[in-house]
Coordinates of C-alpha atoms in Angstrom, one line a residue:
M5 CA 4.7 -11.6 -32.5
E6 CA 7.5 -9.6 -32.3
L7 CA 8.2 -9.3 -35.7
Y8 CA 4.4 -7.7 -36.0
C9 CA 5.8 -5.2 -33.6
S10 CA 8.1 -4.3 -35.5
Q11 CA 6.4 -4.0 -38.1
R12 CA 4.0 -1.9 -36.8
R13 CA 6.6 0.1 -35.2
H14 CA 7.9 0.6 -38.6
R15 CA 4.9 2.0 -40.1
R16 CA 4.8 4.3 -37.5
F17 CA 7.6 5.9 -37.5
L18 CA 7.2 6.1 -41.7
L19 CA 3.9 7.7 -40.7
F20 CA 5.6 10.3 -38.0
V21 CA 7.9 11.4 -40.6
F22 CA 5.5 11.9 -43.7
L23 CA 3.5 14.4 -41.2
C24 CA 6.5 16.1 -40.5
V25 CA 7.1 17.0 -44.1
W26 CA 3.9 17.9 -44.9
L27 CA 3.7 20.2 -41.8
W28 CA 7.3 21.7 -42.4
R29 CA 6.0 22.7 -45.9
E30 CA 3.2 24.0 -45.0
I31 CA 4.0 26.3 -42.4
S32 CA 7.8 27.2 -44.7
P33 CA 7.6 30.5 -46.0
A34 CA 7.9 29.2 -49.4
S35 CA 4.7 27.6 -49.3
L36 CA 3.5 31.0 -50.3
N37 CA 5.0 31.4 -52.7
R38 CA 3.4 29.7 -56.8
V39 CA 6.4 29.1 -59.2
S40 CA 5.4 28.7 -63.1
D41 CA 7.4 28.2 -65.2
Q42 CA 4.2 28.8 -67.5
C43 CA 3.4 31.9 -69.1
D44 CA 0.1 32.3 -67.3
W45 CA -1.0 31.9 -63.8
F46 CA -5.0 32.4 -62.8
G47 CA -5.8 32.3 -58.7
S48 CA -8.9 32.7 -56.5
G49 CA -9.4 34.3 -53.2
L50 CA -11.5 31.3 -52.7
E51 CA -8.3 29.4 -52.1
D52 CA -7.0 31.3 -49.7
T53 CA -8.8 32.8 -46.7
S54 CA -6.3 35.7 -45.9
T55 CA -7.1 39.1 -46.6
T56 CA -3.5 40.0 -45.8
G57 CA -0.6 37.6 -47.2
I58 CA 1.4 38.5 -49.7
H59 CA 1.5 35.2 -52.3
T60 CA 4.7 35.5 -54.4
V61 CA 3.9 34.1 -57.9
Y62 CA 7.2 33.7 -60.6
L63 CA 6.7 33.5 -63.9
R64 CA 9.0 32.7 -67.0
C65 CA 8.1 33.9 -70.6
T66 CA 7.6 36.7 -73.5
A67 CA 4.1 36.8 -72.9
G68 CA 0.3 35.5 -71.3
R69 CA -2.1 36.1 -68.7
V70 CA -2.6 36.9 -65.3
H71 CA -6.7 35.8 -63.7
W72 CA -7.2 36.4 -60.3
E73 CA -11.0 35.6 -59.3
Y74 CA -12.6 36.8 -55.8
P75 CA -9.1 39.1 -55.0
R76 CA -8.6 38.6 -51.5
G77 CA -4.6 39.9 -49.7
A78 CA -2.5 40.7 -52.8
V79 CA -0.5 39.2 -54.9
R80 CA 3.0 40.0 -55.9
V81 CA 4.4 38.7 -59.9
V82 CA 7.7 38.6 -60.8
L83 CA 8.2 38.7 -65.0
R84 CA 10.6 36.8 -66.3
A85 CA 11.6 36.8 -70.2
G86 CA 12.1 33.0 -70.6
G87 CA 14.5 33.6 -74.1
Y88 CA 16.3 36.2 -73.1
P89 CA 19.5 36.4 -70.9
K90 CA 19.3 40.5 -70.6
D91 CA 17.5 42.7 -69.7
F92 CA 14.0 43.4 -71.6
E93 CA 11.2 46.0 -72.2
G94 CA 7.2 45.1 -71.8
C95 CA 3.7 46.0 -71.9
L96 CA 0.9 44.7 -70.5
R97 CA -3.2 45.8 -70.9
V98 CA -5.4 45.1 -68.2
T99 CA -9.0 43.1 -69.7
V100 CA -12.0 44.9 -69.7
P101 CA -14.3 44.6 -67.6
S102 CA -11.5 44.1 -64.9
S103 CA -12.1 45.6 -61.2
G104 CA -11.1 45.2 -57.3
V105 CA -7.3 45.3 -57.7
S106 CA -4.9 48.0 -57.8
L107 CA -2.2 46.9 -60.3
Y108 CA 1.1 48.5 -59.3
L109 CA 4.6 48.3 -61.0
E110 CA 7.5 47.8 -58.1
G111 CA 10.3 50.4 -58.5
R112 CA 13.9 50.9 -56.0
E113 CA 11.9 52.6 -53.5
R114 CA 8.7 53.3 -53.7
L115 CA 5.3 51.6 -56.4
H116 CA 3.9 53.6 -59.7
L117 CA 0.7 52.8 -59.8
L118 CA -0.7 51.7 -63.3
H119 CA -4.6 51.0 -62.7
R120 CA -6.8 51.9 -59.7
H121 CA -9.5 49.6 -58.5
S122 CA -11.7 52.4 -58.4
Y123 CA -11.4 53.5 -62.1
G124 CA -11.9 51.9 -65.4
L125 CA -8.6 51.7 -67.6
V126 CA -9.6 52.9 -70.7
A127 CA -10.3 50.3 -73.1
R128 CA -6.9 49.1 -75.1
A129 CA -5.0 51.1 -73.2
Q130 CA -1.2 49.6 -72.5
R131 CA 1.0 50.6 -69.7
C132 CA 4.7 49.7 -70.5
F133 CA 7.8 49.5 -68.6
S134 CA 11.3 48.5 -68.7
S135 CA 13.5 45.4 -66.5
A136 CA 16.0 46.1 -63.5
E137 CA 18.5 42.9 -63.6
E138 CA 16.3 41.1 -65.6
R139 CA 13.0 41.4 -64.3
V140 CA 10.1 43.4 -63.5
A141 CA 8.0 43.1 -60.2
L142 CA 3.6 44.0 -60.4
F143 CA 2.1 44.3 -57.1
L144 CA -1.9 43.7 -56.9
E145 CA -3.2 44.8 -53.7
A146 CA -7.1 43.8 -53.8
Y147 CA -9.5 45.8 -52.7
S148 CA -12.1 44.9 -49.9
P149 CA -13.6 47.9 -47.6
D150 CA -16.2 44.8 -45.8
A151 CA -14.9 41.9 -45.0
S152 CA -17.3 39.9 -47.4
L153 CA -16.4 38.5 -50.7
Q154 CA -17.4 39.8 -54.0
K155 CA -17.7 38.1 -57.0
E156 CA -15.1 40.1 -58.7
V157 CA -11.9 39.4 -61.8
F158 CA -8.9 41.1 -62.1
E159 CA -7.4 40.5 -65.3
F160 CA -4.4 41.3 -67.4
I161 CA -2.6 40.2 -70.3
Y162 CA 1.6 40.8 -71.0
D163 CA 4.1 40.9 -73.7
L164 CA 8.2 41.0 -73.4
R165 CA 10.8 42.1 -75.9
P166 CA 14.8 42.9 -76.2
M167 CA 15.4 45.7 -74.4
R168 CA 16.4 48.7 -77.3
Q169 CA 19.9 49.7 -77.1
K170 CA 18.6 53.4 -77.3
P171 CA 15.5 55.1 -75.9
H172 CA 12.5 55.5 -77.9
S173 CA 14.0 53.5 -80.9
E174 CA 11.0 52.9 -81.8
C175 CA 10.6 56.6 -83.1
R176 CA 13.5 56.8 -84.5
P177 CA 14.0 55.2 -88.6
C178 CA 15.1 51.8 -89.0
S179 CA 18.4 51.0 -89.8
T180 CA 19.6 48.9 -93.3
K181 CA 20.3 45.5 -90.7
E182 CA 16.5 46.5 -89.2
L183 CA 14.8 47.0 -92.4
I184 CA 16.1 43.5 -93.8
Y185 CA 14.6 41.5 -90.3
A186 CA 11.7 43.5 -89.7
F187 CA 10.6 42.1 -93.5
C188 CA 11.5 38.5 -92.5
S189 CA 10.1 38.8 -89.0
S190 CA 6.8 41.6 -89.2
D191 CA 3.1 39.8 -88.9
F192 CA 2.4 42.3 -91.9
V193 CA 4.0 44.1 -94.8
A194 CA 2.4 46.2 -97.1
R195 CA 3.4 49.3 -99.3
G196 CA 0.8 51.4 -99.1
T197 CA -0.3 55.0 -98.5
V198 CA -1.2 57.3 -95.4
L199 CA -5.1 58.1 -95.6
S200 CA -5.5 60.1 -92.1
L201 CA -3.6 60.2 -88.7
N202 CA -5.8 60.2 -85.3
H203 CA -3.6 61.4 -82.0
N204 CA -5.5 59.5 -79.5
E205 CA -4.1 61.0 -75.7
D206 CA -6.3 58.3 -74.1
L207 CA -4.4 55.5 -75.4
Q208 CA -1.2 57.3 -75.5
R209 CA -0.7 56.1 -79.3
T210 CA -1.5 57.6 -82.9
E211 CA -3.6 56.0 -85.1
M212 CA -2.9 55.5 -88.9
T213 CA -5.5 54.4 -91.5
I214 CA -3.1 53.3 -94.4
S215 CA -4.0 51.9 -98.1
G216 CA -2.2 48.8 -98.9
R217 CA -1.9 48.6 -102.6
E218 CA 0.5 45.6 -102.6
I219 CA -0.2 43.4 -99.3
M220 CA 3.4 41.4 -98.8
R221 CA 2.5 40.1 -95.6
D222 CA -0.7 40.1 -93.7
S223 CA -1.1 36.9 -91.5
E224 CA -3.6 36.5 -88.7
P225 CA -6.0 38.4 -87.2
R226 CA -5.8 40.6 -90.7
V227 CA -4.5 44.3 -91.0
F228 CA -6.2 44.9 -94.0
S229 CA -9.6 43.4 -94.2
R230 CA -11.6 46.2 -95.8
P231 CA -11.9 47.3 -99.7
T232 CA -11.6 50.6 -100.5
R233 CA -12.2 51.8 -104.0
A234 CA -9.0 53.6 -104.8
S235 CA -10.4 54.7 -108.6
R236 CA -12.9 54.0 -111.1
N237 CA -10.5 50.5 -112.3
E238 CA -8.9 49.8 -108.8
T239 CA -9.8 48.6 -105.3
V240 CA -7.7 49.0 -102.1
L241 CA -7.3 47.3 -99.0
T242 CA -7.5 49.4 -96.0
G243 CA -6.5 49.4 -92.3
V244 CA -5.5 50.7 -89.3
V245 CA -2.5 50.5 -87.7
H246 CA -0.7 52.4 -84.0
R247 CA 2.3 54.0 -82.9
P248 CA 3.7 55.1 -79.8
L249 CA 1.9 59.2 -79.5
Q250 CA 5.9 60.0 -77.9
C251 CA 6.9 59.6 -82.0
D252 CA 5.2 62.8 -82.9
T253 CA 3.9 61.4 -85.9
K254 CA 3.4 63.2 -89.0
L255 CA 0.9 63.0 -92.2
G256 CA 3.5 62.2 -94.7
H257 CA 2.9 61.7 -98.7
G258 CA 3.7 59.1 -101.0
D259 CA 4.3 55.6 -100.9
F260 CA 5.6 54.1 -97.5
V261 CA 6.6 50.3 -96.7
F262 CA 4.8 49.5 -93.3
F263 CA 6.4 46.9 -91.3
G264 CA 4.2 46.2 -88.1
T265 CA 4.1 43.5 -85.6
W266 CA 0.8 42.7 -83.4
R267 CA 1.1 43.0 -79.8
L268 CA -1.6 43.1 -77.0
G269 CA -3.8 42.3 -79.8
D270 CA -3.4 45.9 -81.6
P271 CA -1.3 46.2 -84.8
M272 CA 2.1 48.2 -84.3
L273 CA 4.1 49.5 -86.6
N274 CA 7.6 49.1 -86.7
C275 CA 9.6 50.4 -89.8
V276 CA 8.0 52.7 -92.6
P277 CA 10.8 53.2 -95.1
R278 CA 9.7 55.0 -98.1
W279 CA 9.8 52.8 -100.9
T280 CA 12.2 54.1 -103.1
E281 CA 14.1 53.5 -99.6
W282 CA 13.1 50.1 -99.6
K283 CA 13.8 49.1 -103.1
K284 CA 17.4 50.2 -102.9
V285 CA 18.1 48.4 -99.3
R286 CA 16.1 45.6 -101.8
R287 CA 18.5 45.7 -104.0
K288 CA 21.5 45.4 -102.4
A289 CA 21.2 43.3 -100.0
A290 CA 19.9 40.0 -103.1
F291 CA 23.5 40.0 -103.4
S292 CA 24.5 38.8 -99.8
N293 CA 24.0 35.4 -98.8
N294 CA 22.7 35.6 -94.6
L295 CA 19.4 36.7 -95.4
D296 CA 17.3 35.2 -93.4
C297 CA 14.2 35.1 -96.0
V298 CA 13.7 35.6 -99.4
L299 CA 13.2 39.6 -100.2
H300 CA 10.1 40.3 -102.3

């Protein structure tokens, strides 16, 4: 009988400890934080009945997606580039359609508005930023004019890259070392000419239509996919690539080599040397034993 009572007291003690630990986790401020080592976060306001609570999400990845259904209250998303021990730069794009949330970049003294809930962000427009103390904090505030839950979805995708040493360095000509790295790492490389330019003020970028007479690399999705007849006996592939509008790109004549990568669904140019310049770089680099790839 005494053994039976002792076992019951032991079970009650374990149950009491379990309940204490559970309650502590539930009421602890840390329970408001959602820590993730993944690239993406998916949340729903249906899981949180509070309209004033702020939840913090930590993402440690170079690219990913944030998806918030039935937005309520606010979410603070802290981004750290997983593979970069130093500061970085990044861009994001709010997917279309998205509604019900205002998006801010957290500054040192105030919030900087990136997207207002009541205005649709221009399709495919990007917003870029730089990290401070090796992180970027984004503040998502739900817009709820009444107490009822509406079926709204807000989503954005992001992409983080190592910090460039000089501001707007994507606009300057690439060095020899950068050209070799660009050839080895770019998603697309092509020799061709510029057919036309379009400076898009809304999207803050220049759209370049180019003809690729020699496609050295073009990974999926393909940039050069539209065949165009250049002459009676020659057919070339054309494509549209982008540069930041701040680069003030001019229409150039002659043969160039276009190096670029896909970023947030858009083909972005990294380096555009003239063909004659690239031939010199390639010829000189051929005597080096420290190349990351074979130069064609």
